Coordinates of C-alpha atoms in Angstrom, one line a residue:
M1 CA 0.0 0.0 0.0
H2 CA 2.8 2.4 0.9
G3 CA 4.7 1.7 -2.4
T4 CA 1.5 2.2 -4.4
G5 CA 0.9 5.6 -2.7
S6 CA 4.4 6.8 -3.4
A7 CA 4.1 5.8 -7.1
N8 CA 0.8 7.7 -7.3
F9 CA 2.4 10.7 -5.7
L10 CA 5.5 10.7 -8.0
E11 CA 3.5 10.4 -11.3
P12 CA 2.1 13.9 -11.2
L13 CA 5.6 15.2 -10.4
R14 CA 7.0 13.5 -13.4
M15 CA 4.3 15.0 -15.6
I16 CA 4.9 18.5 -14.2
T17 CA 8.7 18.1 -14.8
W18 CA 8.2 17.0 -18.4
F19 CA 5.8 19.8 -19.0
L20 CA 8.3 22.4 -17.6
I21 CA 11.1 20.9 -19.7
V22 CA 9.0 21.0 -22.9
S23 CA 7.7 24.5 -22.2
R24 CA 11.2 25.8 -21.6
A25 CA 12.4 24.2 -24.9
I26 CA 9.5 25.8 -26.8
V27 CA 10.2 29.2 -25.2
L28 CA 13.8 29.0 -26.1
G29 CA 13.0 27.9 -29.6
L30 CA 10.6 30.7 -30.0
R31 CA 13.1 33.2 -28.7
A32 CA 15.7 31.9 -31.2
F33 CA 13.2 32.1 -34.0
V34 CA 12.2 35.6 -33.2
R35 CA 15.9 36.6 -32.9
D36 CA 16.8 35.0 -36.2
F37 CA 13.7 36.5 -37.9
R38 CA 14.5 40.0 -36.7
A39 CA 18.0 39.5 -38.1
F40 CA 16.6 38.2 -41.3
V41 CA 14.3 41.2 -41.7
R42 CA 17.1 43.7 -40.9
D43 CA 19.3 42.0 -43.6
L44 CA 16.4 42.2 -46.1
W45 CA 15.9 45.9 -45.3
A46 CA 19.6 46.5 -45.8
I47 CA 19.5 44.6 -49.1
F48 CA 16.5 46.7 -50.2
L49 CA 18.3 49.9 -49.3
D50 CA 21.4 48.7 -51.1
F51 CA 19.5 48.5 -54.4
F52 CA 19.1 52.3 -54.4
S53 CA 22.8 53.0 -53.7
T54 CA 24.2 50.3 -56.1
S55 CA 25.2 51.2 -59.7
S56 CA 23.8 49.1 -62.5
D57 CA 27.4 48.4 -63.6
Q58 CA 28.0 46.4 -60.4
I59 CA 24.9 44.4 -60.9
V60 CA 25.8 43.6 -64.5
A61 CA 29.4 42.7 -63.6
V62 CA 28.5 40.4 -60.7
T63 CA 25.6 38.8 -62.7
W64 CA 27.8 38.2 -65.7
F65 CA 30.5 36.7 -63.5
G66 CA 27.9 34.3 -62.0
L67 CA 26.6 33.2 -65.3
C68 CA 30.1 32.5 -66.5
T69 CA 30.6 30.0 -63.7
I70 CA 27.6 27.9 -64.7
P71 CA 29.7 25.5 -66.8
R72 CA 31.6 24.6 -63.6
R73 CA 28.3 23.4 -62.1
K74 CA 26.8 22.0 -65.3
G75 CA 25.6 18.8 -63.7
S76 CA 23.3 20.4 -61.2
A77 CA 22.3 23.2 -63.7
I78 CA 21.3 20.7 -66.3
A79 CA 19.3 18.7 -63.8
A80 CA 17.4 21.8 -62.7
A81 CA 16.6 22.8 -66.2
F82 CA 15.5 19.3 -67.2
G83 CA 13.2 19.2 -64.1
I84 CA 11.5 22.4 -65.1
A85 CA 11.3 21.3 -68.8
G86 CA 9.5 18.2 -67.6
V87 CA 7.0 20.3 -65.6
V88 CA 6.4 22.4 -68.7
I89 CA 5.9 19.4 -71.0
V90 CA 3.3 17.9 -68.7
F91 CA 1.6 21.2 -68.1
V92 CA 1.3 22.0 -71.8
G93 CA 0.5 18.4 -72.8
I94 CA -2.5 18.1 -70.5
L95 CA -3.9 21.5 -71.0
S96 CA -3.5 21.2 -74.8
I97 CA -6.1 18.4 -74.5
A98 CA -8.6 20.9 -73.0
Q99 CA -7.7 23.5 -75.6
G100 CA -8.2 21.0 -78.4
F101 CA -11.4 19.6 -77.0
R102 CA -12.8 23.2 -76.6
R103 CA -11.8 24.1 -80.1
A104 CA -13.4 21.0 -81.6
V105 CA -16.7 21.6 -79.8
T106 CA -16.9 25.4 -80.2
S107 CA -15.0 26.2 -83.4
T108 CA -18.0 26.0 -85.7
G109 CA -20.6 27.5 -83.2
R110 CA -22.4 30.3 -84.9
D111 CA -24.8 33.0 -83.7
D112 CA -27.0 32.9 -86.8
I113 CA -27.8 29.2 -86.1
A114 CA -30.4 28.4 -83.5
I115 CA -30.9 25.0 -81.8
V116 CA -34.4 24.2 -80.4
L117 CA -34.8 21.6 -77.7
R118 CA -37.6 20.5 -75.4
D119 CA -38.0 22.9 -72.5
G120 CA -35.9 21.9 -69.5
A121 CA -33.5 19.7 -71.6
N122 CA -29.8 20.3 -71.0
N123 CA -28.7 18.4 -74.1
E124 CA -30.0 16.6 -77.1
M125 CA -30.1 13.2 -75.3
S126 CA -32.7 14.5 -72.8
S127 CA -34.8 16.3 -75.4
G128 CA -37.8 15.3 -77.4
L129 CA -39.9 17.0 -80.1
S130 CA -42.8 15.7 -82.3
R131 CA -43.2 16.1 -86.0
D132 CA -45.8 18.8 -85.5
D133 CA -43.3 20.6 -83.2
A134 CA -40.7 20.5 -85.9
R135 CA -43.1 21.9 -88.5
V136 CA -44.2 24.8 -86.3
I137 CA -40.5 25.6 -85.5
K138 CA -39.6 25.7 -89.2
D139 CA -42.5 28.1 -89.9
A140 CA -41.4 30.5 -87.2
P141 CA -40.3 34.1 -88.3
G142 CA -36.6 34.7 -88.8
V143 CA -35.8 31.3 -90.3
A144 CA -33.9 31.5 -93.6
R145 CA -35.6 30.0 -96.6
Q146 CA -34.3 28.4 -99.8
N147 CA -36.5 27.5 -102.7
D148 CA -39.5 28.3 -100.5
S149 CA -38.4 25.7 -97.9
A150 CA -37.1 26.5 -94.4
V151 CA -33.3 26.0 -94.0
A152 CA -33.9 24.0 -90.9
S153 CA -33.2 20.3 -90.0
A154 CA -35.2 18.2 -87.5
E155 CA -32.7 15.8 -86.1
L156 CA -32.4 12.6 -84.1
F157 CA -29.4 11.8 -81.9
V158 CA -28.5 8.3 -80.6
I159 CA -25.3 6.8 -79.2
I160 CA -23.8 3.7 -80.8
D161 CA -20.8 1.4 -80.0
V162 CA -18.0 1.5 -82.6
P163 CA -14.5 -0.1 -82.0
K164 CA -11.5 2.2 -81.8
R165 CA -8.8 1.6 -84.4
S166 CA -6.0 1.9 -81.8
T167 CA -7.3 -0.6 -79.2
G168 CA -10.3 -2.4 -80.7
T169 CA -12.4 -1.6 -77.7
D170 CA -15.9 -0.2 -78.1
A171 CA -16.5 3.5 -77.7
N172 CA -19.7 5.6 -77.6
V173 CA -20.0 7.5 -80.9
P174 CA -22.8 9.9 -81.8
F175 CA -25.1 8.8 -84.6
R176 CA -27.2 11.6 -85.9
G177 CA -30.2 11.5 -88.2
V178 CA -30.5 14.6 -90.2
Q179 CA -32.6 15.9 -93.0
P180 CA -31.1 16.6 -96.5
V181 CA -30.9 20.4 -95.8
A182 CA -28.5 19.8 -92.8
P183 CA -25.3 20.7 -94.7
S184 CA -26.9 24.0 -95.8
V185 CA -28.0 24.8 -92.2
R186 CA -24.5 24.4 -90.8
G187 CA -22.7 25.9 -93.8
T188 CA -19.4 24.2 -93.2
V189 CA -20.1 20.6 -94.2
K190 CA -18.1 19.3 -97.2
I191 CA -17.9 15.8 -98.6
T192 CA -14.2 15.0 -99.0
Q193 CA -14.5 11.3 -99.9
G194 CA -17.4 9.4 -101.6
R195 CA -20.8 11.1 -101.7
M196 CA -23.7 12.3 -99.6
F197 CA -26.1 9.6 -98.3
E198 CA -29.4 9.2 -100.2
P199 CA -32.6 9.7 -98.3
G200 CA -34.6 6.6 -97.4
R201 CA -31.6 4.3 -97.7
N202 CA -29.4 2.6 -95.0
E203 CA -26.4 4.8 -95.8
V204 CA -24.1 6.8 -93.6
I205 CA -21.4 9.4 -93.9
A206 CA -18.7 9.7 -91.3
G207 CA -17.0 12.8 -89.9
V208 CA -13.3 12.9 -90.8
S209 CA -12.3 12.6 -87.1
A210 CA -14.7 9.7 -86.5
A211 CA -13.3 7.9 -89.6
R212 CA -9.8 8.5 -88.4
E213 CA -10.4 7.3 -84.8
F214 CA -12.9 4.4 -85.2
A215 CA -12.7 1.2 -87.2
G216 CA -15.1 0.2 -90.0
L217 CA -15.8 3.7 -91.2
D218 CA -13.9 3.7 -94.5
V219 CA -15.8 4.6 -97.6
G220 CA -17.3 1.4 -99.3
K221 CA -17.4 -0.7 -96.1
T222 CA -20.5 -2.0 -94.4
I223 CA -20.9 -1.6 -90.6
K224 CA -23.5 -3.2 -88.4
L225 CA -25.1 -0.7 -85.9
G226 CA -27.7 -2.1 -83.6
R227 CA -29.7 -4.7 -85.7
T228 CA -29.2 -2.9 -89.0
E229 CA -26.3 -2.9 -91.5
W230 CA -25.3 0.4 -93.0
N231 CA -23.2 1.3 -96.0
V232 CA -20.5 3.9 -95.5
V233 CA -20.8 6.1 -98.6
G234 CA -18.8 9.2 -97.7
V235 CA -16.5 11.2 -95.3
F236 CA -17.1 14.8 -94.5
T237 CA -15.5 17.7 -92.8
A238 CA -17.3 20.4 -90.8
G239 CA -14.7 23.2 -90.3
G240 CA -13.0 21.2 -87.5
G241 CA -16.2 21.2 -85.4
V242 CA -17.8 18.6 -83.2
A243 CA -19.8 17.2 -86.2
E244 CA -16.6 15.7 -87.5
S245 CA -16.9 13.2 -84.6
E246 CA -20.4 12.0 -85.7
L247 CA -22.0 9.6 -88.2
W248 CA -24.9 11.1 -90.2
T249 CA -27.8 9.4 -91.9
D250 CA -31.3 10.2 -93.0
S251 CA -33.5 11.0 -90.0
T252 CA -36.4 9.0 -91.2
V253 CA -34.3 5.9 -91.7
L254 CA -32.8 6.3 -88.2
Q255 CA -36.2 6.7 -86.7
Q256 CA -37.3 3.3 -88.2
A257 CA -34.0 1.6 -87.3
Y258 CA -34.3 2.6 -83.6
Q259 CA -38.1 2.6 -83.4
R260 CA -38.4 6.2 -82.5
G261 CA -41.7 6.8 -84.4
D262 CA -42.0 10.4 -85.6
S263 CA -40.0 11.9 -82.8
Y264 CA -37.0 14.1 -83.1
Q265 CA -34.7 15.6 -80.4
S266 CA -33.7 18.9 -81.8
V267 CA -34.2 21.3 -84.7
Y268 CA -31.2 23.2 -86.1
A269 CA -32.4 26.4 -87.9
K270 CA -30.4 28.8 -90.0
L271 CA -31.6 32.3 -89.4
V272 CA -31.8 35.2 -91.9
S273 CA -29.2 36.9 -89.7
E274 CA -28.1 36.7 -86.1
D275 CA -30.2 39.8 -85.3
K276 CA -33.3 37.7 -85.9
F277 CA -32.6 35.3 -83.0
P278 CA -34.7 37.3 -80.4
Q279 CA -37.7 37.4 -82.8
F280 CA -37.3 33.7 -83.5
K281 CA -36.9 32.8 -79.9
D282 CA -39.9 35.0 -78.7
A283 CA -42.2 33.5 -81.4
L284 CA -41.5 29.9 -80.2
T285 CA -41.3 30.4 -76.4
S286 CA -44.6 32.4 -76.5
N287 CA -46.4 29.9 -78.6
P288 CA -48.8 27.9 -76.4
Q289 CA -48.5 24.9 -78.8
L290 CA -44.9 24.5 -77.8
K291 CA -42.8 24.0 -74.7
V292 CA -39.3 24.5 -76.1
K293 CA -35.9 25.9 -75.2
V294 CA -34.1 28.1 -77.9
V295 CA -30.4 28.7 -77.8
R296 CA -27.8 30.0 -80.2
Q297 CA -25.5 27.3 -81.5
A298 CA -22.4 29.0 -80.2
E299 CA -23.8 29.2 -76.7
F300 CA -25.0 25.6 -76.8
Y301 CA -21.6 24.2 -77.9
A302 CA -19.8 26.3 -75.3
D303 CA -22.1 24.9 -72.6
Q304 CA -21.6 21.4 -73.8
S305 CA -17.8 21.7 -73.5
T306 CA -17.7 23.3 -70.1
M307 CA -17.8 20.2 -67.9
T308 CA -15.1 18.2 -69.8
T309 CA -12.7 21.2 -70.3
N310 CA -13.0 22.2 -66.6
F311 CA -12.3 18.6 -65.5
I312 CA -9.2 18.3 -67.8
T313 CA -7.9 21.8 -66.9
T314 CA -8.3 21.2 -63.2
L315 CA -6.6 17.8 -63.4
G316 CA -3.8 19.2 -65.5
T317 CA -3.2 22.1 -63.2
V318 CA -3.1 19.9 -60.1
I319 CA -0.6 17.5 -61.7
A320 CA 1.5 20.4 -63.0
L321 CA 1.6 22.1 -59.6
M322 CA 2.7 18.8 -57.9
M323 CA 5.5 18.5 -60.4
A324 CA 6.3 22.1 -60.1
L325 CA 6.8 21.6 -56.3
G326 CA 9.4 19.0 -57.1
A327 CA 11.1 21.2 -59.7
L328 CA 11.1 24.1 -57.2
L329 CA 12.9 21.9 -54.6
G330 CA 15.4 20.9 -57.4
A331 CA 15.9 24.6 -58.2
L332 CA 16.4 25.4 -54.6
N333 CA 19.0 22.7 -54.2
T334 CA 20.8 23.8 -57.3
M335 CA 21.0 27.4 -56.3
Y336 CA 22.0 26.6 -52.7
N337 CA 24.8 24.4 -54.1
A338 CA 25.8 27.3 -56.4
V339 CA 26.0 29.7 -53.5
A340 CA 28.0 27.2 -51.5
S341 CA 30.5 26.6 -54.3
R342 CA 30.8 30.4 -54.8
S343 CA 31.1 31.4 -51.2
R344 CA 34.7 32.5 -51.5
E345 CA 34.1 34.4 -54.7
I346 CA 31.0 36.2 -53.3
A347 CA 33.0 37.1 -50.1
T348 CA 35.8 38.4 -52.2
L349 CA 33.5 40.6 -54.2
R350 CA 31.9 41.9 -51.0
A351 CA 35.4 42.6 -49.6
L352 CA 36.2 44.6 -52.8
G353 CA 33.2 46.8 -52.2
F354 CA 30.4 45.2 -54.0
G355 CA 27.1 45.5 -52.2
A356 CA 24.5 42.9 -51.3
A357 CA 22.1 43.9 -54.1
P358 CA 24.4 42.8 -56.9
V359 CA 24.9 39.4 -55.2
V360 CA 21.1 38.9 -54.9
C361 CA 20.5 39.9 -58.5
S362 CA 23.2 37.6 -59.7
V363 CA 21.8 34.5 -58.0
L364 CA 18.2 35.4 -58.9
I365 CA 19.0 36.0 -62.6
E366 CA 21.0 32.9 -62.8
S367 CA 18.1 30.9 -61.4
I368 CA 15.6 32.5 -63.7
V369 CA 17.9 32.0 -66.8
L370 CA 18.2 28.3 -66.0
A371 CA 14.4 28.1 -65.5
L372 CA 13.8 29.9 -68.8
I373 CA 16.1 27.6 -70.7
G374 CA 14.3 24.6 -69.2
G375 CA 10.9 26.2 -69.9
T376 CA 11.7 27.1 -73.5
A377 CA 13.1 23.6 -74.2
G378 CA 10.0 22.1 -72.6
S379 CA 7.6 24.3 -74.5
L380 CA 9.3 23.5 -77.8
G381 CA 9.3 19.8 -77.0
A382 CA 5.6 19.9 -76.0
Y383 CA 4.7 21.8 -79.2
L384 CA 6.5 19.3 -81.4
A385 CA 5.1 16.3 -79.5
F386 CA 1.5 17.3 -78.9
D387 CA 0.2 20.0 -81.3
G388 CA -2.2 18.5 -83.8
Y389 CA -2.0 15.0 -82.2
G390 CA -5.3 13.2 -82.8
A391 CA -7.2 11.7 -79.9
A392 CA -10.7 11.1 -78.6
T393 CA -12.2 11.7 -75.2
M394 CA -15.5 11.5 -73.4
N395 CA -17.9 14.4 -73.6
F396 CA -19.6 14.1 -70.1
Q397 CA -22.6 16.1 -71.3
T398 CA -23.6 13.4 -73.9
W399 CA -21.5 10.5 -72.7
S400 CA -20.1 10.0 -76.2
Q401 CA -16.6 10.1 -77.7
I402 CA -15.5 13.4 -79.3
A403 CA -12.5 13.1 -81.6
F404 CA -10.2 16.1 -81.6
A405 CA -6.6 17.3 -82.1
F406 CA -4.4 18.6 -79.3
A407 CA -4.0 22.3 -79.5
V408 CA -0.8 24.0 -78.2
T409 CA -1.8 27.6 -78.4
P410 CA 0.6 30.6 -78.0
K411 CA -1.2 31.6 -74.8
L412 CA -0.7 28.2 -73.4
L413 CA 3.1 28.3 -74.3
L414 CA 3.3 31.8 -72.7
N415 CA 1.7 30.5 -69.5
A416 CA 4.1 27.6 -69.4
I417 CA 7.1 29.9 -69.7
L418 CA 5.7 32.1 -67.0
L419 CA 5.3 29.1 -64.8
A420 CA 9.0 28.2 -65.4
A421 CA 10.1 31.7 -64.6
T422 CA 8.1 31.7 -61.4
I423 CA 9.7 28.4 -60.4
G424 CA 13.1 29.9 -61.1
L425 CA 12.3 33.1 -59.2
L426 CA 11.1 31.2 -56.1
G427 CA 13.9 28.7 -56.4
G428 CA 16.6 31.4 -56.4
L429 CA 15.0 33.8 -53.9
F430 CA 16.2 32.2 -50.6
P431 CA 19.6 31.1 -51.9
A432 CA 20.1 34.7 -53.1
I433 CA 19.3 36.1 -49.7
R434 CA 21.6 33.6 -48.1
A435 CA 24.4 34.6 -50.4
A436 CA 23.8 38.3 -49.5
R437 CA 23.9 37.5 -45.8
L438 CA 27.1 35.4 -46.0
P439 CA 29.6 36.9 -43.6
I440 CA 32.7 38.1 -45.5
A441 CA 35.2 36.6 -43.1
A442 CA 33.5 33.2 -43.1
G443 CA 33.3 33.2 -46.9
L444 CA 37.0 34.1 -47.3
R445 CA 37.9 31.1 -45.2
E446 CA 36.0 28.7 -47.6
T447 CA 38.2 26.5 -49.7

């Protein structure tokens, strides 16, 4: 009993002792941190003031001297530049997917073409219109007319499985039933191989991107879609737009093949001019016979691409930032090593009367130059590797494949080089400050 009581009495004393020891260590650590931080701030202020009293000749001389010593540290310099080049290649490569997808979806969107869907529908898959609805829409004011007929196409949209050429696995491909006037509505459709399908026959034409990405779509071949066999009679272009990823056939034939009765899902209408859109829209939305949603083609396509482009852009940015962190650590290591190897030279320059500002500028510019070399090399490599590269990805709005080409734009390259310069600036900042704070006496003793 006595031993147990002593143990119970000593346990709180041990806890109090440990608490006091840890508290004292924390206080001493905080004091040291505050002391070092104050010294750091004083040195920064001194460096800042030194910029105003230092001639540009000193900055140029010290910077040139530092750049001339890079060959002596070529191993670490090349490693840092390659790290940044890798970040830029990944950054440009992934974001060029988003740029290419957006361009494919929105490039042919026009303000003088209206798309009519069922009210409340977010895309063609969730829309539905009757034959009577389509007739009323075509008769609305503002629709262009050709040979006394409305330049408007009532269309049906289904998703089919077609194997990819590269892997042989099935992919969702848009299959669109259109009316003969559809090429005139869009204005950019041109048959480049074969001919246009004939109404009333099981014939299809394939967009050039679809024909490139998916198997069995060569002119003259027969492909089985659902329970029906279709003859591929032509390949068409559509100004690089989303239609190039689709298969087209006569809407009446597609209705029969997929048992859709007399229903459609959208009406594409060519307007007399883009100024007629409000008149066209008001006439349809105020008609008690209809419950429809009217949008410009350009707005519709932009909305359809938003989800996928945002997903790709976010993913690419996250991956690039993670890699950029690694490149930043590599740049820090490179520049710290550079400062360490040049300690005696820096101290000698300081002893000869050079200020802290030229030293800071020298290290920062050296770091940024290495970053720009890596960024430029990475941008060039990304452009050569990715620009125009054909691919296909899922459009999350319609859950179908969209074939497109990667697009490495000048803006994307500029952003990549700015990212590289930022990595170089951050990677050289703290080593530069360390070089400026290096005591002259300690530096002269370095071997």
